[in-house]
Amino acid sequence: MTAHATPVAEPAPPRAEALAATAATPAPTLSGWGRLPAPGREIFSESLESATRGAVLSRGLARSYGDASLPAHAADKVVNATMANRVLAFDEATGVIRVEAGVSLVELNRLFMPRGFFTPVTPGTKFVTVGGMVASDVHGKNHHVEGCFGAHVRSLRMRLADDSVVTCGPDENADLFDATVGGMGLLGHILEVEFTLHRIPSQWVWMESERVPDIDAFLAALAKSAPQWPMTMGWIDCLTRGRSMGRGILMAGRWATAEEAPPTPPRLGPQITLPFELPNWVLNPVTASLFNTAYYWRHLRQHAKQVVSPEPFFYPLDAVLHWNRGYGPRGFTQYQCVVPRAAGAPAVREFMELLTRLGGASPLCVIKDCGDEGRGMLSFPLSGMSIAVDMAVSPDVQNIVDKLNEFIIAAGGRIYLTKDRFTRPEHFRAMEPRLDRFLATREKYDPQRRLRSALSVRLFGDRA
Amino acid sequence: MRAVLLGGTTGIGRAIARQLAERGESVFLMGLDDDDLARSAADLTARHPRGEKVGYARCNLEQPDGFAAALDAADAALGDFDAVVVTAAMFATQEALEADVELTRRLVTVNYANTVVFCEHARKRLLPRKGRLTVFSSVAGDRGRKPVAIYGSSKGGVAVYLEALDHKFHAAGLSVLCVKPGFVKTGMTAGLKPPPFAGEPEQVARDVIRAMDRRQALLYTPGIWRLVMMVIRMLPRFVMRKIGF
């Protein structure tokens, strides 16, 4: 049906030059989800193909907590991919989909859940772009079954540091692919992503949850659930010490069958916005403890089974837009690490003891058992227990992160770069035996290290 | 609806095309670049409940000679379209236009003269079909204002033309909708500082489609701009000479 009018010369779009003159605003800044700003500005464009030419960093919805999406230098050309949001192909028979990198998971869920498809792996927020999901090699509640998002990617179209455009995948330019999956955007700008959506039997989730009295019981419960459930995770109280240390609520789920599911699709709950920044003092050790106790005992029955909407199951925090303002102007970070299975339950218990002793933790603390390591050279998960805890930025935060990192290095674990802002380069190197391979691949594709970020300056010694 | 969108690959046009496709309407794209058109067509097909294939044709508002052929292609693909939406236009800041007379000539030609020519082609086909013609003017066309003297005048001219079309052909069944968006966050305005009441393209697209469904003649969107412009239209000359807005 496609038809073509007489070919005509394309006019040069005048607006880019015109706008450059007026774009100046005083000292613009960019920040990640943790709201610690860095000087810089981003360029929005519907065409990543043209906008990424000469750019040194791409970012999406800026949900990485730390400095992964921040420029190394205020004058660096940073491209925001969110306007490049087209679905380029979708095959209903196989679930294979090809999208521009700026497509968000919100949009994919909205379009494809009603048609019986869902992303193979979802992180804990739907406000991420597919490009970001690749760069962070995100994992979700089903990691012990499905691995990371990168395991489901078939092909990437990328612009490299020398401005060439190449494709890569598990069997094509595999070194580039492996360094890009979880590579924090440092190998090239991701332009297009082809991956496989999974069929779901309904739009509802069958969830069973359980109140767990302490960390040992928690680890046992997680271990018991993993073989039975495709999706597991837990909330733990990172503030209570002593006998109830590590108490929490374990959640296990699977997609509900068509018979179990209510006849109508789930309705989106009310979307609340935190309209302004709360003062720093609102979230303090006392309010945090009160919250945790209330949240723990809200789960009245010891064990509960129910059919729930995917929204509260996968994305409980997305119900409040801009919830990160709750930490106040000081900003916050997340410490997420994985304690390898070989180190065993005692190491997790010791980690919890260290964490509760150091303090600084907020009510947001999540535990999840991970499956095997993926092929991404810097991909975070490895077989073991992942613990993620938010903490407000304070004069003590560097010390807390250092102490936790020293423990994790000794245990043979590692941290998640997407959440990180405070890890020291020597600590990262000590916990990451794969780093040399990553850096060598980066050297091959970008010998001048033209593509860079505040994170790559901090951890890999790129020039600022 | 069988809708033709000139400028439907980007910004508000992209959002309108998507919402039409998602509710099952047939759409046809016109734009500058084949690759860009093909990508948008694929996007719309993926969103269409029946996976309807979306056609496209190149059409450049700087080349009026191509208008008839592009509309022929749309008619062939859709089987006589009954709606035309024009979001395509040029934008440049007053500063850039004042510095470059050639740019000014191009902008007023595209935004006024050639837009009217395109609409005349479209009108002749839409009139017997009792169709809908939706064209984007701008709140910048409501009053001669310092920061948008030239761009605003081109949009004001289009608005007057559309108003007259409505007066003249409403009784015959043609629905003409003049859309006056305020500041909307799109690729066109990326880099400009968003003023208060800045809109999102999806919200503007929803307003536009609702107004098309109701066969409305004039739409300010986001809605608050109707009030803002009412006040601005009432300001006396000595005030307009003083203020920078």
XYZ file of C-alpha atoms in Angstrom:
709
model
C 0.000 0.000 0.000
C 3.029 2.173 0.355
C 3.125 4.975 -2.156
C 5.622 7.636 -2.920
C 5.120 11.153 -4.078
C 7.603 12.746 -6.437
C 11.000 12.701 -4.805
C 11.875 16.098 -3.484
C 14.940 17.598 -1.907
C 14.793 17.670 1.856
C 15.157 21.092 3.371
C 17.715 21.524 6.076
C 15.775 21.786 9.317
C 16.373 25.286 10.567
C 15.367 24.756 14.148
C 18.521 23.220 15.584
C 20.672 26.237 14.830
C 17.885 28.581 15.755
C 17.387 26.971 19.113
C 21.041 26.717 20.011
C 21.129 30.464 20.421
C 18.347 30.509 22.981
C 19.103 27.264 24.790
C 21.193 28.882 27.478
C 19.826 28.649 30.990
C 21.978 29.380 34.006
C 24.131 26.396 35.089
C 21.820 23.532 34.172
C 22.278 20.271 36.017
C 21.374 16.635 35.506
C 20.813 14.087 38.206
C 20.017 10.442 38.679
C 17.242 8.985 40.819
C 19.259 9.735 43.967
C 18.963 13.463 43.176
C 22.617 14.377 43.550
C 23.099 16.798 40.659
C 26.036 17.272 38.313
C 26.471 20.147 35.866
C 25.403 19.263 32.349
C 22.531 19.353 29.920
C 20.862 16.826 27.683
C 19.693 16.983 24.094
C 16.260 15.601 23.293
C 15.678 14.242 19.816
C 13.286 11.932 18.070
C 16.164 10.726 15.929
C 18.880 8.967 17.918
C 20.571 8.238 14.629
C 21.417 11.907 14.154
C 21.530 13.091 17.765
C 24.103 10.547 18.931
C 26.650 11.668 16.335
C 29.497 13.147 18.366
C 27.716 12.499 21.672
C 29.614 10.974 24.582
C 26.743 9.604 26.662
C 23.129 8.529 26.231
C 20.580 8.434 28.998
C 16.944 7.453 29.264
C 14.562 8.057 32.152
C 17.449 8.615 34.573
C 16.382 5.920 37.030
C 19.903 4.804 37.798
C 20.517 6.109 41.294
C 24.041 7.398 41.092
C 26.279 8.875 38.418
C 25.907 6.345 35.590
C 23.772 8.722 33.501
C 25.649 11.893 34.424
C 28.227 13.530 32.166
C 31.897 13.507 33.050
C 32.089 17.170 32.123
C 29.417 19.880 31.947
C 30.167 20.487 28.249
C 29.864 16.834 27.216
C 27.158 16.119 24.658
C 24.534 13.985 26.408
C 21.582 12.600 24.465
C 18.277 11.828 26.112
C 16.733 8.907 24.255
C 13.173 9.123 25.537
C 11.758 10.836 22.444
C 13.067 7.998 20.256
C 10.230 5.720 21.241
C 8.905 3.843 18.229
C 8.093 0.157 17.988
C 9.759 -0.925 14.747
C 8.484 -4.489 14.462
C 6.456 -6.971 16.455
C 5.780 -10.592 15.576
C 2.716 -11.901 17.379
C 3.672 -15.507 16.588
C 7.094 -15.416 18.241
C 6.900 -12.384 20.560
C 10.014 -10.933 18.941
C 9.931 -7.142 19.122
C 12.257 -4.466 17.810
C 12.144 -0.986 19.345
C 13.981 2.296 19.415
C 16.040 2.497 22.599
C 13.926 5.228 24.197
C 10.724 3.172 24.409
C 9.705 2.892 28.041
C 8.519 -0.165 29.865
C 5.342 1.742 30.829
C 4.505 2.019 27.164
C 5.404 -1.599 26.360
C 3.222 -2.826 29.228
C 0.350 -0.593 28.142
C 0.547 -1.788 24.549
C 1.330 -5.468 24.938
C -0.093 -6.727 28.243
C -3.666 -6.566 26.934
C -2.449 -8.639 23.979
C -1.006 -11.290 26.287
C 2.675 -10.357 26.206
C 5.031 -9.123 28.901
C 8.693 -8.249 29.045
C 10.750 -11.348 29.915
C 12.412 -9.457 32.773
C 11.198 -6.353 34.566
C 13.048 -4.273 37.142
C 11.218 -2.839 40.158
C 10.109 0.256 38.270
C 8.358 0.581 34.934
C 9.826 4.044 34.388
C 12.857 2.783 32.496
C 13.754 2.744 28.820
C 14.635 -0.423 26.972
C 18.073 1.067 26.233
C 18.579 1.571 29.954
C 17.424 -1.977 30.656
C 20.224 -3.214 28.399
C 22.877 -0.856 29.759
C 22.073 -1.903 33.327
C 21.284 -5.518 32.350
C 18.360 -5.275 34.751
C 17.108 -8.221 36.764
C 13.784 -8.860 38.429
C 11.857 -11.152 40.684
C 12.335 -13.983 38.181
C 16.125 -13.787 38.003
C 16.564 -17.300 39.394
C 14.577 -18.587 36.390
C 15.007 -16.137 33.499
C 18.310 -14.426 34.231
C 18.802 -10.771 33.331
C 17.159 -8.766 30.562
C 20.273 -9.150 28.422
C 19.673 -12.901 28.190
C 16.572 -12.134 26.108
C 18.156 -9.600 23.757
C 18.647 -10.861 20.215
C 20.268 -7.869 18.626
C 21.419 -4.306 19.295
C 21.983 -1.481 16.850
C 24.615 0.864 18.206
C 26.560 3.990 17.420
C 30.154 3.530 18.470
C 32.751 6.034 19.619
C 34.073 6.507 16.065
C 30.503 7.425 15.004
C 30.049 4.250 12.973
C 26.788 2.322 13.355
C 27.011 -1.435 13.910
C 24.801 -4.276 15.004
C 25.743 -6.804 17.613
C 24.153 -9.738 19.377
C 24.944 -13.001 21.104
C 26.466 -14.342 17.861
C 27.513 -11.152 16.082
C 30.294 -8.922 17.396
C 29.773 -10.884 20.576
C 32.502 -9.096 22.523
C 30.814 -5.760 21.863
C 27.466 -7.235 22.871
C 28.796 -8.740 26.090
C 30.486 -5.499 27.083
C 27.356 -3.468 26.274
C 24.939 -5.643 28.250
C 25.413 -4.220 31.736
C 28.159 -1.930 30.409
C 26.532 1.301 31.658
C 26.416 2.868 28.191
C 30.177 3.099 27.861
C 30.655 0.988 24.712
C 28.322 2.935 22.478
C 24.915 4.548 22.130
C 22.180 1.946 21.945
C 19.884 2.921 19.063
C 17.629 -0.102 18.670
C 16.968 -3.240 20.677
C 15.463 -6.504 19.492
C 14.290 -8.899 22.187
C 11.582 -11.441 22.932
C 8.377 -10.725 24.812
C 6.920 -13.626 26.748
C 3.349 -14.839 26.536
C 1.362 -14.474 29.739
C -1.769 -16.507 30.530
C -3.585 -13.513 32.057
C -2.950 -9.939 33.123
C -3.094 -10.866 36.816
C -0.565 -12.264 39.249
C -1.138 -15.051 41.751
C 0.786 -13.982 44.844
C 1.502 -15.708 48.113
C 3.112 -13.747 50.892
C 4.429 -14.696 54.246
C 5.536 -12.841 57.359
C 9.011 -14.078 58.316
C 10.376 -13.502 61.845
C 14.147 -13.212 61.234
C 16.942 -13.421 58.685
C 17.650 -17.145 59.050
C 14.005 -17.992 58.533
C 14.010 -15.595 55.589
C 16.902 -17.300 53.838
C 15.313 -20.687 54.429
C 11.970 -19.462 53.081
C 13.605 -17.954 49.977
C 15.504 -21.181 49.323
C 12.282 -23.163 49.656
C 10.315 -20.865 47.337
C 12.858 -20.615 44.542
C 12.259 -24.018 42.942
C 8.480 -23.668 43.268
C 7.930 -20.107 42.140
C 9.036 -18.245 38.999
C 9.041 -14.963 40.914
C 10.243 -14.336 44.450
C 11.517 -11.410 46.489
C 11.311 -10.081 49.984
C 11.119 -6.857 51.930
C 13.274 -6.872 55.019
C 13.488 -4.626 58.013
C 17.060 -3.331 57.927
C 16.740 -1.347 61.141
C 15.730 -3.851 63.803
C 18.661 -5.491 65.538
C 18.901 -8.512 67.814
C 16.559 -11.474 67.669
C 14.227 -10.014 65.027
C 17.032 -8.821 62.766
C 16.129 -9.328 59.138
C 12.436 -9.986 59.764
C 10.271 -9.175 56.794
C 7.736 -10.246 54.242
C 8.434 -12.790 51.563
C 6.520 -12.520 48.319
C 6.271 -15.280 45.748
C 4.236 -15.138 42.587
C 3.409 -16.433 39.160
C 1.088 -15.237 36.415
C -2.465 -16.234 37.266
C -4.103 -18.723 34.915
C -7.023 -17.571 32.829
C -9.374 -19.432 35.220
C -7.937 -17.807 38.355
C -7.897 -14.309 36.877
C -10.842 -11.939 37.315
C -12.825 -11.473 34.109
C -11.748 -7.839 33.612
C -8.224 -6.546 33.101
C -6.596 -4.868 36.120
C -7.232 -1.174 36.459
C -4.350 1.168 37.128
C -4.476 2.421 40.692
C -4.494 6.123 41.504
C -1.252 7.804 40.519
C -0.127 10.030 43.365
C 2.632 12.594 42.920
C 4.885 13.769 45.719
C 4.571 17.394 44.655
C 7.529 18.868 46.507
C 10.723 17.933 48.251
C 10.231 16.946 51.898
C 12.634 18.378 54.467
C 15.591 16.178 55.392
C 14.311 15.454 58.904
C 11.085 13.762 57.808
C 12.864 10.505 57.160
C 14.916 9.844 60.287
C 15.759 6.702 62.310
C 12.608 7.064 64.409
C 10.132 7.532 61.554
C 11.909 4.818 59.577
C 11.602 2.328 62.466
C 7.960 3.209 62.976
C 7.321 2.670 59.292
C 9.065 -0.688 59.304
C 7.165 -1.952 62.338
C 3.880 -0.838 60.855
C 4.700 -2.347 57.471
C 5.698 -5.653 59.060
C 2.560 -5.976 61.182
C 0.276 -4.749 58.438
C 0.726 -8.228 57.079
C -1.631 -9.565 59.748
C -2.026 -13.128 58.709
C 1.149 -15.123 58.738
C 0.446 -16.430 55.281
C -1.717 -14.941 52.530
C -2.740 -15.963 49.012
C -4.370 -13.629 46.546
C -4.697 -12.610 42.922
C -3.208 -9.140 42.517
C -2.670 -6.605 39.764
C 0.860 -6.624 38.320
C 1.299 -2.967 39.263
C 1.595 -3.360 43.066
C 3.357 -6.688 42.584
C 6.115 -5.517 40.246
C 6.111 -1.762 40.807
C 4.916 -0.922 44.342
C 6.855 2.345 44.470
C 5.699 3.558 41.060
C 2.344 4.383 42.695
C 3.936 7.582 43.961
C 5.601 9.681 41.260
C 8.761 11.476 42.408
C 8.921 9.472 45.641
C 12.644 10.200 45.653
C 11.773 13.731 46.837
C 10.909 12.129 50.181
C 14.595 12.017 51.087
C 14.850 15.777 50.972
C 17.494 18.014 49.449
C 20.349 15.858 50.778
C 19.532 13.153 48.202
C 20.029 9.429 48.648
C 21.760 6.389 47.300
C 21.157 2.671 47.257
C 23.569 0.014 48.289
C 22.872 -3.165 46.362
C 25.207 -6.095 46.602
C 25.119 -9.827 46.099
C 26.559 -12.268 48.607
C 27.629 -15.375 46.684
C 25.950 -18.668 47.463
C 29.352 -20.177 48.308
C 29.685 -17.768 51.241
C 26.445 -19.200 52.554
C 23.806 -18.070 54.991
C 26.302 -17.097 57.707
C 27.754 -14.421 55.426
C 24.301 -12.953 54.794
C 23.623 -12.912 58.526
C 26.980 -11.186 59.142
C 26.205 -8.676 56.419
C 22.867 -7.882 58.070
C 24.600 -7.469 61.418
C 27.105 -5.077 59.874
C 24.363 -3.161 58.075
C 22.168 -2.719 61.141
C 25.200 -1.772 63.247
C 26.405 0.867 60.781
C 22.920 2.390 60.600
C 21.927 4.789 57.872
C 19.469 2.359 56.315
C 16.005 3.510 55.267
C 12.785 1.502 55.186
C 13.445 0.444 51.608
C 15.333 -2.798 51.808
C 14.862 -5.684 49.429
C 16.285 -9.201 49.402
C 16.264 -11.590 46.473
C 18.034 -14.798 45.583
C 19.810 -14.602 42.242
C 20.455 -17.327 39.705
C 23.575 -17.795 37.656
C 25.735 -15.015 36.297
C 24.880 -13.856 32.772
C 27.236 -13.182 29.874
C 27.386 -9.416 30.315
C 30.946 -8.558 31.335
C 29.849 -6.183 34.084
C 26.386 -7.606 34.633
C 25.548 -7.475 38.326
C 23.854 -10.680 39.486
C 25.646 -13.857 40.409
C 24.347 -16.940 42.129
C 23.666 -15.859 45.694
C 21.652 -13.466 47.782
C 21.116 -9.882 46.621
C 20.373 -7.208 49.216
C 19.403 -3.656 48.279
C 18.986 -0.886 50.798
C 18.316 2.806 50.293
C 20.172 5.293 52.430
C 19.958 9.043 52.698
C 23.159 10.874 51.888
C 24.857 11.958 55.096
C 28.440 12.772 56.089
C 28.656 9.124 57.114
C 27.498 7.546 53.850
C 30.984 7.184 52.316
C 32.192 5.368 55.419
C 29.149 3.058 55.430
C 29.618 2.172 51.757
C 33.336 1.568 52.316
C 32.694 -0.778 55.237
C 30.016 -2.705 53.376
C 32.241 -2.954 50.296
C 35.137 -4.324 52.350
C 32.813 -7.011 53.663
C 31.493 -7.832 50.193
C 35.017 -8.069 48.745
C 35.979 -10.553 51.467
C 32.813 -12.544 50.798
C 33.530 -12.704 47.055
C 30.448 -10.669 46.122
C 29.923 -7.508 44.130
C 27.813 -4.363 43.880
C 25.328 -3.069 41.294
C 26.719 -0.074 39.405
C 23.238 1.188 38.500
C 22.612 2.024 42.153
C 26.098 3.176 43.055
C 27.638 6.590 43.613
C 30.145 6.072 46.426
C 32.173 2.954 45.671
C 35.917 3.602 45.412
C 37.779 2.444 42.273
C 40.123 0.166 44.229
C 37.140 -1.514 45.869
C 35.388 -2.012 42.560
C 38.491 -3.530 41.020
C 38.898 -5.870 43.995
C 35.349 -7.195 43.652
C 35.330 -7.441 39.852
C 37.677 -10.040 38.316
C 35.913 -9.462 34.975
C 36.940 -5.810 34.857
C 40.092 -6.332 32.769
C 38.149 -8.084 30.061
C 35.608 -5.269 30.007
C 38.289 -2.599 29.834
C 40.128 -4.460 27.066
C 36.930 -4.624 25.017
C 36.342 -0.949 25.637
C 39.917 -0.273 24.553
C 39.229 -2.128 21.293
C 36.068 -0.191 20.428
C 36.949 3.166 21.973
C 40.730 3.475 22.393
C 40.483 7.178 23.165
C 37.767 6.573 25.772
C 35.661 9.197 24.081
C 32.441 7.779 25.524
C 32.408 8.421 29.216
C 30.308 9.340 32.212
C 30.784 10.592 35.730
C 30.783 6.925 36.731
C 33.561 6.003 34.314
C 35.658 8.887 35.628
C 35.122 7.755 39.209
C 35.687 4.028 38.713
C 37.783 3.620 35.557
C 39.918 6.736 35.759
C 38.670 8.400 32.576
C 39.638 12.030 32.188
C 37.075 14.389 33.667
C -11.936 7.643 10.242
C -9.509 7.353 7.353
C -6.952 9.996 8.249
C -3.987 11.526 6.442
C -1.340 13.089 8.687
C 1.126 15.581 7.289
C 3.827 15.746 9.951
C 2.623 12.604 11.719
C 6.087 11.162 12.376
C 7.144 13.584 15.098
C 5.901 15.484 18.119
C 2.175 16.129 18.448
C 1.532 14.631 15.010
C 3.146 11.380 16.152
C 0.952 11.344 19.261
C -2.230 11.970 17.232
C -1.326 9.254 14.710
C -0.713 6.783 17.534
C -3.969 7.486 19.327
C -5.921 7.197 16.086
C -4.196 3.931 15.200
C -4.642 2.540 18.715
C -8.375 3.043 18.567
C -8.522 1.283 15.213
C -8.707 4.140 12.694
C -6.940 3.853 9.346
C -4.054 6.266 8.985
C -1.672 7.388 6.252
C 1.531 9.349 6.848
C 3.095 12.173 4.897
C 6.519 13.549 5.694
C 9.975 14.433 4.470
C 12.026 11.304 4.756
C 11.291 7.750 3.576
C 13.191 6.006 6.358
C 11.533 8.097 9.042
C 8.107 7.487 7.459
C 8.709 3.744 7.274
C 9.701 3.597 10.942
C 6.625 5.512 12.030
C 4.401 3.395 9.800
C 5.773 0.267 11.477
C 5.157 1.799 14.904
C 1.535 2.543 14.012
C 0.987 -0.932 12.579
C 2.290 -2.469 15.825
C -0.193 -0.313 17.777
C -3.197 -0.911 15.556
C -5.622 -3.429 17.086
C -5.903 -5.255 13.772
C -2.270 -4.676 12.830
C -3.377 -2.648 9.823
C -0.554 -1.809 7.444
C 0.110 1.926 7.352
C 1.018 3.590 4.080
C 3.048 6.716 3.562
C 4.162 9.171 0.943
C 6.806 11.825 0.825
C 5.367 15.317 0.938
C 7.326 18.483 1.552
C 5.622 21.753 2.412
C 8.385 23.526 0.488
C 7.357 21.696 -2.702
C 3.711 22.476 -3.536
C 4.077 20.649 -6.883
C 4.060 17.355 -4.977
C 0.886 17.946 -2.949
C -1.611 16.487 -5.415
C 0.419 13.344 -6.016
C 0.854 12.733 -2.278
C -2.878 13.123 -1.717
C -3.544 10.779 -4.658
C -1.337 8.200 -2.968
C -3.256 8.652 0.289
C -6.584 8.259 -1.498
C -5.333 5.102 -3.187
C -4.044 3.622 0.073
C -7.010 4.512 2.266
C -9.778 4.307 -0.286
C -10.745 7.991 -0.165
C -9.612 9.551 3.112
C -12.111 11.548 5.155
C -9.760 13.406 7.504
C -6.589 15.425 7.036
C -4.424 16.564 9.941
C -1.628 19.065 9.306
C 0.898 19.412 12.104
C 3.915 19.995 9.869
C 5.404 23.476 9.832
C 8.683 25.268 10.384
C 9.778 26.847 13.623
C 12.566 29.277 14.371
C 13.133 31.820 17.089
C 12.524 35.513 16.400
C 16.239 36.118 16.896
C 17.216 33.601 14.210
C 14.572 34.898 11.797
C 15.630 38.515 12.196
C 19.221 37.529 11.481
C 18.352 35.619 8.300
C 15.908 37.039 5.773
C 16.063 33.885 3.641
C 15.020 31.794 6.643
C 12.146 34.211 7.171
C 11.059 33.835 3.560
C 11.112 30.062 3.830
C 9.245 29.999 7.129
C 6.394 32.286 6.123
C 6.109 30.478 2.775
C 5.885 27.050 4.389
C 3.743 28.025 7.358
C 1.310 30.267 5.524
C 1.333 30.205 1.703
C 2.106 26.534 1.136
C -0.028 25.381 4.052
C -2.990 27.194 2.507
C -2.203 25.628 -0.882
C -2.054 22.167 0.702
C -5.353 22.781 2.505
C -6.983 23.882 -0.744
C -5.984 20.583 -2.348
C -7.268 18.689 0.670
C -10.485 20.710 0.954
C -11.543 19.875 -2.580
C -11.380 16.177 -1.769
C -12.835 16.418 1.740
C -15.856 18.580 0.891
C -17.892 15.988 -1.029
C -16.966 13.391 1.628
C -18.166 15.669 4.465
C -14.732 15.126 5.967
C -12.595 16.806 8.592
C -9.703 19.192 8.047
C -7.563 19.773 11.147
C -4.704 22.241 10.938
C -2.290 23.474 13.596
C -2.098 27.197 14.107
C -0.651 28.404 17.413
C -1.413 30.658 20.355
C 1.468 32.661 18.882
C -0.940 33.718 16.118
C -3.491 35.310 18.429
C -1.752 38.592 18.984
C 1.269 40.359 17.507
C 3.890 39.686 20.145
C 7.569 40.603 20.310
C 9.116 37.139 20.792
C 7.100 35.543 17.963
C 6.574 38.443 15.549
C 7.284 36.482 12.355
C 6.432 32.896 13.350
C 3.262 34.145 15.054
C 2.148 36.105 12.010
C 2.453 33.005 9.814
C 0.322 31.046 12.276
C -2.159 33.928 12.603
C -2.610 33.944 8.847
C -3.444 30.237 8.853
C -5.966 30.775 11.650
C -7.813 33.464 9.692
C -7.894 31.226 6.617
C -9.266 28.298 8.633
C -11.894 30.472 10.271
C -13.093 31.577 6.839
C -13.136 27.988 5.562
C -15.367 27.057 8.474
C -17.686 30.001 7.791
C -17.921 29.175 4.139
C -18.168 25.354 4.117
C -19.679 24.400 7.453
C -23.183 24.265 6.005
C -21.936 21.967 3.238
C -20.680 19.476 5.827
C -16.953 20.173 5.935
C -15.550 20.283 9.472
C -12.594 22.595 9.832
C -10.681 22.540 13.120
C -8.093 25.180 13.935
C -5.830 23.982 16.752
C -3.977 26.557 18.833
C -1.535 24.754 21.081
C 0.358 26.580 23.764
C 3.872 25.493 24.648
C 4.136 21.724 24.242
C 7.195 19.652 25.166
C 8.255 18.159 21.835
C 11.356 17.947 19.687
C 10.389 21.355 18.261
C 10.667 23.060 21.639
C 13.480 20.901 23.068
C 16.135 23.233 24.383
C 13.673 26.027 25.135
C 12.802 26.595 28.758
C 9.255 25.323 29.328
C 6.969 28.142 30.572
C 4.172 27.517 33.078
C 1.301 25.391 31.681
C 3.631 23.557 29.261
C 1.733 20.608 27.794
C 2.621 17.036 26.897
C 2.056 15.859 23.293
C -0.145 12.935 24.414
C -2.501 15.231 26.292
C -2.684 17.668 23.364
C -3.361 14.757 20.988
C -6.247 13.573 23.159
C -7.754 17.067 23.102
C -7.370 17.303 19.328
C -9.010 13.945 18.627
C -11.897 14.754 20.944
C -12.382 18.072 19.140
C -12.310 16.250 15.772
C -14.905 13.768 17.014
C -17.130 16.637 18.117
C -16.532 18.498 14.859
C -15.400 21.516 16.843
C -14.039 24.546 14.910
C -11.487 25.938 17.358
C -9.370 24.339 20.066
C -6.927 25.814 22.556
C -4.806 23.125 24.168
C -3.835 22.693 26.979
C -7.188 24.309 27.852
C -5.716 26.928 30.162
C -4.311 28.745 27.125
C -7.822 29.809 26.100
C -7.952 31.962 29.232
C -4.354 33.125 28.957
C -4.883 34.274 25.363
C -8.202 35.906 26.214
C -6.340 38.136 28.648
C -3.488 38.794 26.217
C -5.892 39.717 23.433
C -7.423 42.353 25.703
C -4.153 44.056 26.622
C -3.963 47.573 25.156
C -1.219 48.557 22.739
C 0.760 50.665 25.219
C 1.060 47.572 27.460
C 2.091 45.300 24.581
C 4.782 47.817 23.633
C 6.179 47.685 27.155
C 6.147 44.009 28.079
C 8.529 41.423 26.658
C 5.910 38.692 26.342
